[in-house]
Amino acid sequence: MRINLKHYINGEWVDSTGSEKEDVMNPATEEVMGTISMGTKEDLDRAVAAARAAYPSFSQTSKEERIEMLENIAEEYAKRKDELIDVMTDELGSPLKISEKVHYNMGYAHFSQAAKSLKDFKFEEDRGGHTVMKDSVGVSGLITPWNFPTNQTSTKIASALAAGSPVVLKPSELTPFAAIILAEIIDAAGVPKGVFNLVNGSGEVIGDGISSHPDIDLVSFTGSVGVGTKIMQNASHTIKSVSLELGGKSPLVVLDDADVEVAAKTAVNNIAMNSGQVCSAATRILVPSSMKEAFEEAVKNVLNKFPVGNPREKNFVGPLVAQKQWDRVQSYIEKGVEEGATLLAGGTGKPEGLETGYYAKPTVFTDVKNDMTIAQEEIFGPVMSIITYDTVDEAIEISNDVVYGLAGYVVGQDPDTLKKVASSIRAGRIVVNNAAPDFAAPFGGYKQSGIGREWGDHGIDEFLETKAILGFPS
Ligand code: NAP
Ligand code: MG
């Protein structure tokens, strides 16, 4: 059992001013794995005041000092590897291998990438008649979801610290313990007091408080479109900068010259990874009509290689994060059947022998039309929709026929067609032929998938203001 009833404010672990507590569940066992304190508006005010007090000196630190700070954090982060993996498997239910190879590694990558990106970052540019300077945006409020407990927190923290902006973080109440370890890591790295603050609590109290706080200059949020809308509304009263990473309904375009096995594996991997609880997952698989049967067959075969089960054993697919998420996924599967899609694999209910834990069956629908609910709305679970197309132009049109634009994927061989599809999908990140991850590449969405970009130098830029100086003495 992990019990942490404190918040990290002004360089210290302090008691909450309130008495409300919340249990954190292990989604694989449905047992309580820990307890946190639900912060109050007073706790938030203290954290914001600490960040505000740290701002004048922190925003003036040199680039070299901040590079060293980020490198120290990465070093301390690496020391907590085993514990981070363990805690994410407990609070999120992600298989140990995924907790390590995906979650742990992504957090580390963001701190080391921010240090690297900072080395080449230009904070001042002489443009002939004037000088453009980049200046810390001020105090930043960070609100994060549960599906990538170290990735989303780390990219925001690393970028803000690289920019010289002090922060107040509110992680998801479902996965607070990875963030608590991050706070310990930042403390051990010697980050000055007030530069990083953590307040646990609910979205309704602390998240809402952050987005409406008069002393916060920027809100960086990752989560659902619904909450993103509320955050923009709140932030509008004080004209805060807003950076939003919201949902997705990303297409994978399988070209007619693609290897069908590779295409099927790519598709299944997208719904299996993190049990499909991935904002950038490809969930609409666009397949040439001529390849339909072969693709369906290949998908059925590949599914067997992604068994569902206890995340502490050797499995690829763990449970969903919570009962609420399980219910949501079930209702979408029911909706798919109701609207006339053909169930190729999976379906409602729990996989055999997995009655305890929020396990869902990896589910594949075929004969899906792009206007069906399962093709338009984000399910956030292991559910795939196969949609057929006849021409590449049609595939592009279907790809773009959603309110989202976070990511897009394409597999195939002809370079001109790959380029055409990659440049025509209106989304912030396109992955061609399973290209390896690159933490220097910007991440973020078009359309209702968000505003702004995270990761690397683009991520740092989000936490900066632009200042023009005319007549700057040289
Ligand atoms: P969510 O309900 O939007 O919650 C995200 C965060 O916002 C949590 O910390 C939540 O707090 C907080 N929150 C809730 N209500 C709030 C309010 N009124 N004001 C301010 N903050 C509030 O999303 P989720 O269920 O955690 O995550 C799933 C969603 O996030 C999906 O739609 C997914 O696509 C999206 N997502 C996007 C990305 C991306 O990078 N684009 C990455 C991951 C997830 P509590 O829950 O702790 O109360
Ligand atoms: Mg909540």
XYZ file of C-alpha atoms and ligand atoms in Angstrom:
523
model
C 0.000 0.000 0.000
C 1.188 3.466 -0.867
C -0.078 6.267 1.286
C 0.880 9.835 0.476
C -1.390 12.456 1.947
C 0.902 15.379 1.241
C 1.418 17.844 -1.595
C 4.813 19.061 -2.782
C 4.793 22.848 -2.404
C 7.740 25.267 -2.277
C 10.304 22.471 -2.043
C 8.602 20.621 0.820
C 6.055 17.856 1.384
C 3.225 19.581 3.212
C -0.089 18.473 4.691
C -3.264 19.276 2.826
C -5.398 22.065 4.267
C -8.392 19.760 3.786
C -9.149 16.280 5.085
C -10.636 14.591 2.019
C -8.827 11.450 0.884
C -9.163 9.228 -2.161
C -8.274 5.581 -2.658
C -6.386 4.615 -5.795
C -7.377 1.281 -7.344
C -5.266 -1.386 -8.993
C -7.299 -2.114 -12.150
C -5.963 -5.659 -12.458
C -7.047 -6.735 -8.967
C -9.818 -4.203 -8.229
C -8.114 -3.690 -4.865
C -7.018 -0.441 -3.281
C -3.307 0.120 -3.975
C -2.895 3.464 -2.258
C -4.420 6.617 -0.852
C -3.879 10.274 -1.679
C -5.139 13.501 -0.281
C -7.584 15.540 -2.333
C -6.191 19.046 -2.409
C -8.185 22.203 -1.793
C -8.216 25.629 -3.438
C -6.079 26.830 -0.499
C -3.466 24.173 -1.302
C -3.499 25.338 -4.913
C -3.162 28.996 -3.871
C -0.086 28.118 -1.801
C 1.455 26.256 -4.720
C 0.771 29.095 -7.155
C 2.215 31.626 -4.691
C 5.370 29.501 -4.377
C 5.731 29.305 -8.168
C 5.083 33.047 -8.479
C 7.786 33.757 -5.871
C 10.247 31.505 -7.729
C 9.528 33.147 -11.076
C 11.747 36.276 -10.962
C 14.970 34.362 -10.302
C 14.122 31.152 -12.153
C 13.145 32.939 -15.359
C 16.541 34.653 -15.338
C 18.634 31.489 -14.941
C 21.001 30.796 -17.816
C 20.383 28.195 -20.459
C 23.433 26.307 -19.127
C 21.979 26.180 -15.616
C 18.718 24.794 -16.934
C 20.471 22.217 -19.127
C 22.296 21.007 -16.035
C 19.017 20.914 -14.089
C 17.335 18.781 -16.757
C 20.320 16.440 -16.944
C 20.244 16.068 -13.158
C 16.536 15.228 -13.282
C 17.159 12.599 -15.979
C 19.911 11.100 -13.812
C 17.681 10.958 -10.731
C 14.813 9.598 -12.840
C 16.976 6.690 -13.990
C 17.729 5.812 -10.344
C 14.003 5.285 -9.710
C 13.483 3.024 -12.723
C 12.279 -0.135 -10.947
C 9.904 1.741 -8.700
C 8.387 3.750 -11.553
C 7.769 0.570 -13.548
C 6.245 -1.138 -10.535
C 3.953 1.744 -9.632
C 2.669 2.241 -13.191
C 1.841 -1.435 -13.454
C -0.112 -1.110 -10.198
C -1.988 2.131 -10.843
C -2.524 1.920 -14.613
C -2.490 -1.858 -15.073
C 0.044 -1.704 -17.873
C 2.061 -4.883 -18.477
C 5.538 -4.701 -16.905
C 7.218 -4.718 -20.296
C 5.106 -1.746 -21.476
C 5.645 0.078 -18.179
C 9.363 -0.157 -18.877
C 9.713 0.092 -22.669
C 7.034 2.694 -23.199
C 6.111 4.570 -20.030
C 9.420 4.637 -18.183
C 11.450 5.280 -21.335
C 9.229 8.115 -22.568
C 9.567 10.035 -19.309
C 13.335 9.691 -19.424
C 13.437 10.655 -23.094
C 11.575 13.923 -22.515
C 13.992 15.150 -19.839
C 17.085 14.243 -21.830
C 15.591 15.552 -25.098
C 14.694 18.893 -23.481
C 18.307 19.247 -22.294
C 19.517 18.452 -25.823
C 17.026 20.757 -27.548
C 17.962 23.572 -25.185
C 21.588 23.418 -26.309
C 20.663 24.640 -29.799
C 17.719 26.788 -28.721
C 17.954 30.468 -29.661
C 16.475 32.791 -27.047
C 17.606 35.910 -28.880
C 17.769 36.688 -32.555
C 19.041 39.849 -34.236
C 16.837 40.349 -37.300
C 18.385 43.506 -38.721
C 15.967 46.253 -37.702
C 14.939 44.564 -34.466
C 15.786 41.850 -31.987
C 13.387 39.040 -31.093
C 13.712 37.604 -27.613
C 12.026 34.577 -26.104
C 10.984 34.989 -22.525
C 9.474 32.585 -19.978
C 5.676 32.685 -20.189
C 5.405 32.838 -16.396
C 3.737 30.430 -13.963
C 2.326 27.399 -15.756
C -0.419 25.051 -14.618
C -0.127 21.469 -15.869
C -3.122 19.115 -15.887
C -2.529 15.524 -17.016
C -4.561 12.353 -17.649
C -3.942 8.796 -16.491
C -3.093 6.932 -19.692
C 0.627 7.821 -19.829
C 1.530 8.695 -16.231
C 5.186 9.611 -16.890
C 5.035 10.709 -20.533
C 2.576 13.562 -20.290
C 3.848 14.871 -16.971
C 7.496 14.685 -18.067
C 7.091 16.375 -21.451
C 5.263 19.295 -19.827
C 7.629 19.619 -16.846
C 10.768 19.290 -18.994
C 9.601 21.876 -21.534
C 8.471 24.359 -18.882
C 11.698 24.075 -16.887
C 13.740 24.402 -20.086
C 11.865 27.639 -20.787
C 12.407 29.000 -17.261
C 8.737 28.723 -16.308
C 7.826 27.490 -12.796
C 4.970 24.979 -12.644
C 2.098 23.599 -10.615
C 1.160 20.052 -11.632
C -2.146 18.282 -11.056
C -1.924 14.675 -12.232
C -4.915 12.384 -12.731
C -6.424 11.111 -9.492
C -6.395 7.622 -11.077
C -2.592 7.527 -11.480
C -1.057 9.937 -8.952
C 1.809 7.809 -7.686
C 4.102 8.050 -10.706
C 3.761 11.844 -10.374
C 4.567 11.669 -6.662
C 7.772 9.783 -7.508
C 8.522 12.442 -10.151
C 8.223 15.113 -7.461
C 10.718 13.164 -5.320
C 13.022 12.911 -8.349
C 12.834 16.659 -8.983
C 13.493 17.320 -5.315
C 16.535 15.012 -5.360
C 17.822 16.782 -8.482
C 18.111 20.005 -6.496
C 15.546 22.049 -8.422
C 15.111 25.345 -6.496
C 12.099 25.599 -4.188
C 8.890 26.813 -5.790
C 9.977 25.946 -9.339
C 8.063 22.653 -9.292
C 4.908 22.110 -7.236
C 2.532 19.160 -7.109
C -1.018 19.344 -5.816
C -3.083 16.171 -5.921
C -6.828 16.336 -6.204
C -9.827 16.271 -8.490
C -10.281 17.950 -11.834
C -13.355 19.720 -10.539
C -11.407 21.432 -7.721
C -7.701 21.622 -8.591
C -7.992 21.391 -12.399
C -10.747 23.978 -12.436
C -8.743 26.112 -9.997
C -5.677 26.019 -12.228
C -7.534 27.026 -15.369
C -9.202 29.983 -13.666
C -6.359 31.110 -11.381
C -5.481 34.802 -11.918
C -1.811 34.163 -11.058
C -1.311 31.403 -13.625
C -0.152 32.576 -17.049
C -0.477 29.371 -19.071
C -2.442 26.139 -18.778
C -1.064 23.051 -20.457
C -3.682 20.323 -20.507
C -3.849 16.792 -21.838
C -7.158 14.984 -21.725
C -10.606 14.915 -23.239
C -12.208 17.454 -25.574
C -15.002 18.050 -23.035
C -12.626 19.119 -20.284
C -10.454 21.005 -22.813
C -13.486 23.120 -23.691
C -14.085 23.995 -20.031
C -10.434 24.892 -19.617
C -10.536 27.294 -22.567
C -13.668 28.911 -21.167
C -12.091 29.362 -17.731
C -8.809 30.588 -19.183
C -10.597 33.166 -21.313
C -11.399 35.326 -18.277
C -7.752 36.176 -17.725
C -6.604 35.608 -21.356
C -4.239 32.802 -20.349
C -2.210 31.006 -22.955
C -3.719 27.581 -23.468
C -2.015 24.487 -24.760
C -4.257 21.483 -25.323
C -3.518 17.870 -26.230
C -6.917 16.263 -26.726
C -8.307 13.128 -28.287
C -7.985 11.425 -31.636
C -9.583 9.053 -34.120
C -6.549 8.417 -36.225
C -6.518 6.563 -39.544
C -4.065 3.896 -40.691
C -4.059 3.870 -44.487
C -2.984 0.493 -45.858
C -1.856 0.978 -49.473
C -2.517 -1.736 -52.049
C 1.205 -2.536 -52.320
C 1.592 -3.025 -48.541
C 2.624 -6.334 -47.016
C -0.647 -7.568 -45.565
C 1.008 -9.213 -42.535
C 2.906 -6.038 -41.651
C -0.267 -3.996 -42.081
C -2.264 -6.343 -39.826
C 0.424 -6.338 -37.171
C 0.562 -2.526 -37.237
C -3.205 -2.316 -36.876
C -3.434 -4.812 -33.999
C -0.496 -3.255 -32.200
C -2.337 0.070 -32.220
C -5.337 -1.292 -30.329
C -3.279 -3.594 -28.077
C -0.717 -1.042 -26.867
C -1.806 0.296 -23.474
C -5.103 -1.576 -24.053
C -5.930 0.978 -26.743
C -5.898 3.822 -24.216
C -3.676 5.902 -26.473
C -4.777 9.273 -27.832
C -2.717 8.878 -31.008
C -3.730 5.233 -31.669
C -4.818 4.260 -35.175
C -8.362 2.993 -34.709
C -9.776 3.379 -38.218
C -8.003 1.001 -40.563
C -8.485 1.918 -44.211
C -7.931 -1.105 -46.428
C -8.259 -1.433 -50.233
C -11.470 -3.349 -51.052
C -9.357 -5.900 -52.960
C -7.336 -6.667 -49.824
C -10.295 -6.932 -47.404
C -10.466 -10.726 -46.936
C -6.689 -11.209 -46.745
C -6.398 -8.385 -44.229
C -9.199 -9.720 -42.030
C -7.580 -13.154 -42.003
C -4.192 -11.691 -41.104
C -5.713 -9.589 -38.288
C -7.364 -12.669 -36.765
C -4.017 -14.486 -36.787
C -2.077 -11.583 -35.299
C -4.621 -11.104 -32.484
C -3.545 -14.436 -30.994
C -0.078 -12.986 -30.430
C -1.492 -10.285 -28.137
C -2.955 -12.202 -25.188
C -4.908 -10.343 -22.526
C -4.086 -10.953 -18.903
C -2.415 -10.106 -15.608
C 0.038 -7.260 -16.263
C 2.520 -8.773 -13.829
C 2.824 -11.854 -16.010
C 4.149 -11.909 -19.551
C 1.270 -10.320 -21.353
C 0.748 -7.695 -23.977
C -2.676 -6.386 -23.043
C -3.594 -5.518 -19.460
C -6.907 -4.268 -18.063
C -8.502 -0.901 -18.764
C -7.800 1.705 -16.108
C -11.153 1.747 -14.319
C -14.694 0.372 -14.252
C -15.900 3.605 -15.871
C -13.536 3.116 -18.800
C -14.606 -0.544 -19.125
C -18.275 0.485 -19.231
C -17.498 3.105 -21.860
C -15.748 0.572 -24.101
C -18.603 -1.945 -23.680
C -21.183 0.622 -24.719
C -19.228 1.426 -27.891
C -18.980 -2.256 -28.780
C -22.771 -2.544 -28.341
C -23.218 0.549 -30.474
C -21.070 -0.907 -33.267
C -23.216 -4.045 -33.411
C -26.412 -1.977 -33.254
C -25.308 0.221 -36.154
C -24.638 -2.813 -38.338
C -20.861 -3.297 -38.283
C -19.669 -6.930 -38.462
C -17.896 -8.288 -35.388
C -14.765 -10.047 -36.638
C -13.211 -10.725 -33.222
C -13.842 -9.957 -29.554
C -17.104 -8.378 -28.425
C -18.676 -7.401 -25.132
C -17.898 -8.989 -21.782
C -14.652 -10.077 -20.157
C -12.169 -12.512 -21.688
C -12.580 -16.027 -20.291
C -10.972 -16.543 -16.893
C -10.476 -12.818 -16.304
C -13.575 -11.974 -14.286
C -11.658 -9.877 -11.751
C -10.003 -6.776 -13.193
C -11.238 -4.375 -15.851
C -10.245 -6.564 -18.787
C -11.839 -6.037 -22.189
C -11.645 -8.255 -25.261
C -9.580 -6.848 -28.131
C -12.375 -6.222 -30.597
C -12.306 -5.872 -34.364
C -15.206 -4.556 -36.411
C -15.287 -4.850 -40.175
C -17.738 -3.514 -42.801
C -17.559 -0.245 -40.880
C -18.830 2.925 -42.543
C -17.031 6.106 -41.603
C -20.226 7.790 -40.411
C -20.887 5.122 -37.760
C -20.408 6.182 -34.134
C -17.520 3.724 -33.666
C -15.679 5.396 -36.572
C -16.311 8.965 -35.417
C -15.967 8.935 -31.625
C -12.911 8.194 -29.561
C -13.444 4.877 -27.749
C -10.128 4.762 -25.846
C -10.029 0.991 -25.655
C -8.919 -2.022 -27.730
C -11.424 -1.570 -30.542
C -10.545 -1.476 -34.265
C -12.749 -0.460 -37.193
C -11.917 -1.768 -40.661
C -13.171 0.481 -43.468
C -12.624 -0.264 -47.151
C -11.721 2.179 -49.930
C -11.263 2.001 -53.698
C -8.928 4.880 -54.582
C -6.150 6.654 -52.676
C -8.099 9.922 -52.923
C -11.037 8.228 -51.270
C -8.759 6.916 -48.500
C -7.520 10.468 -47.877
C -11.065 11.824 -47.834
C -12.201 9.211 -45.296
C -9.063 9.827 -43.205
C -9.925 13.501 -42.893
C -13.646 13.023 -42.327
C -13.531 13.299 -38.493
C -13.385 16.203 -36.049
C -9.967 15.043 -34.852
C -6.487 15.420 -36.348
C -3.931 14.078 -33.898
C -2.126 11.399 -35.907
C -2.151 9.386 -39.104
C -0.378 6.250 -40.252
C 0.393 4.831 -43.665
C 1.975 1.541 -44.747
C 2.959 0.589 -48.291
C 5.778 0.813 -50.778
C 5.368 3.366 -53.549
C 7.234 6.481 -52.309
C 5.035 8.952 -54.210
C 1.824 7.494 -52.805
C 3.285 7.337 -49.285
C 4.240 11.012 -49.572
C 0.874 11.986 -51.000
C -1.032 10.292 -48.179
C 1.355 11.566 -45.460
C 1.065 15.156 -46.631
C -2.707 15.046 -47.220
C -3.846 13.733 -43.829
C -4.760 16.739 -41.720
C -3.069 15.685 -38.474
C -0.087 16.752 -36.400
C 1.902 13.529 -36.547
C 2.135 11.071 -39.432
C 4.025 7.793 -39.118
C 5.132 6.139 -42.354
C 5.895 2.412 -42.349
C 6.267 2.129 -38.572
C 9.071 4.686 -38.372
C 10.892 4.641 -35.007
C 9.863 7.153 -32.301
C 11.685 10.501 -32.329
C 11.423 12.674 -29.235
C 12.691 15.758 -31.057
C 9.666 15.644 -33.394
C 6.712 17.855 -32.352
C 3.578 16.152 -31.008
C 0.094 17.660 -31.079
C -3.113 17.940 -33.018
C -4.986 19.734 -35.773
C -8.707 20.454 -35.510
C -10.364 19.302 -32.243
C -7.279 17.321 -31.258
C -5.770 20.391 -29.706
C -3.788 23.579 -29.759
C -0.002 23.758 -29.669
C 2.810 21.215 -29.789
C 4.763 19.282 -27.188
C 8.166 17.483 -27.202
C 11.614 18.862 -28.040
C 12.160 22.467 -29.141
C 8.511 22.941 -30.163
C 7.495 21.885 -26.646
C 9.869 24.439 -25.103
C 8.443 27.150 -27.352
C 4.962 26.608 -25.840
C 6.249 27.931 -22.506
C 7.795 31.094 -23.986
C 6.531 34.529 -24.919
C 7.940 36.416 -27.893
C 9.291 39.903 -27.305
C 10.391 42.292 -30.034
C 12.916 44.948 -29.108
C 13.442 47.856 -31.466
C 16.613 49.883 -31.148
C 18.363 47.242 -28.982
C 21.901 48.513 -28.348
C 24.352 46.052 -29.894
P -10.129 13.935 -18.707
O -11.330 13.465 -18.003
O -10.247 15.053 -19.639
O -9.077 14.253 -17.550
C -7.808 14.765 -17.786
C -7.348 15.595 -16.597
O -8.220 16.714 -16.454
C -7.398 14.848 -15.280
O -6.318 15.269 -14.482
C -8.727 15.312 -14.696
O -8.782 15.240 -13.286
C -8.729 16.749 -15.138
N -10.056 17.362 -15.112
C -11.290 16.768 -15.061
N -12.273 17.699 -15.023
C -11.653 18.907 -15.053
C -12.138 20.258 -15.035
N -13.446 20.556 -14.986
N -11.219 21.247 -15.103
C -9.917 20.993 -15.176
N -9.397 19.738 -15.166
C -10.262 18.700 -15.112
O -9.451 12.813 -19.541
P -9.040 11.361 -19.083
O -10.244 10.510 -18.966
O -8.185 11.489 -17.897
O -8.136 10.910 -20.337
C -8.685 10.412 -21.504
C -8.771 11.475 -22.566
O -7.561 12.185 -22.713
C -9.036 10.896 -23.931
O -10.017 11.659 -24.595
C -7.701 11.007 -24.652
O -7.735 11.061 -26.022
C -7.143 12.232 -24.078
N -5.679 12.196 -24.165
C -5.037 12.965 -25.080
C -3.668 12.926 -25.204
C -2.916 13.782 -26.156
O -1.720 13.919 -26.005
N -3.516 14.373 -27.137
C -2.940 12.092 -24.382
C -3.625 11.311 -23.465
C -4.998 11.378 -23.365
P -9.304 13.920 -12.490
O -9.674 12.904 -13.513
O -8.146 13.544 -11.668
O -10.482 14.349 -11.679
Mg -12.406 13.359 -11.510
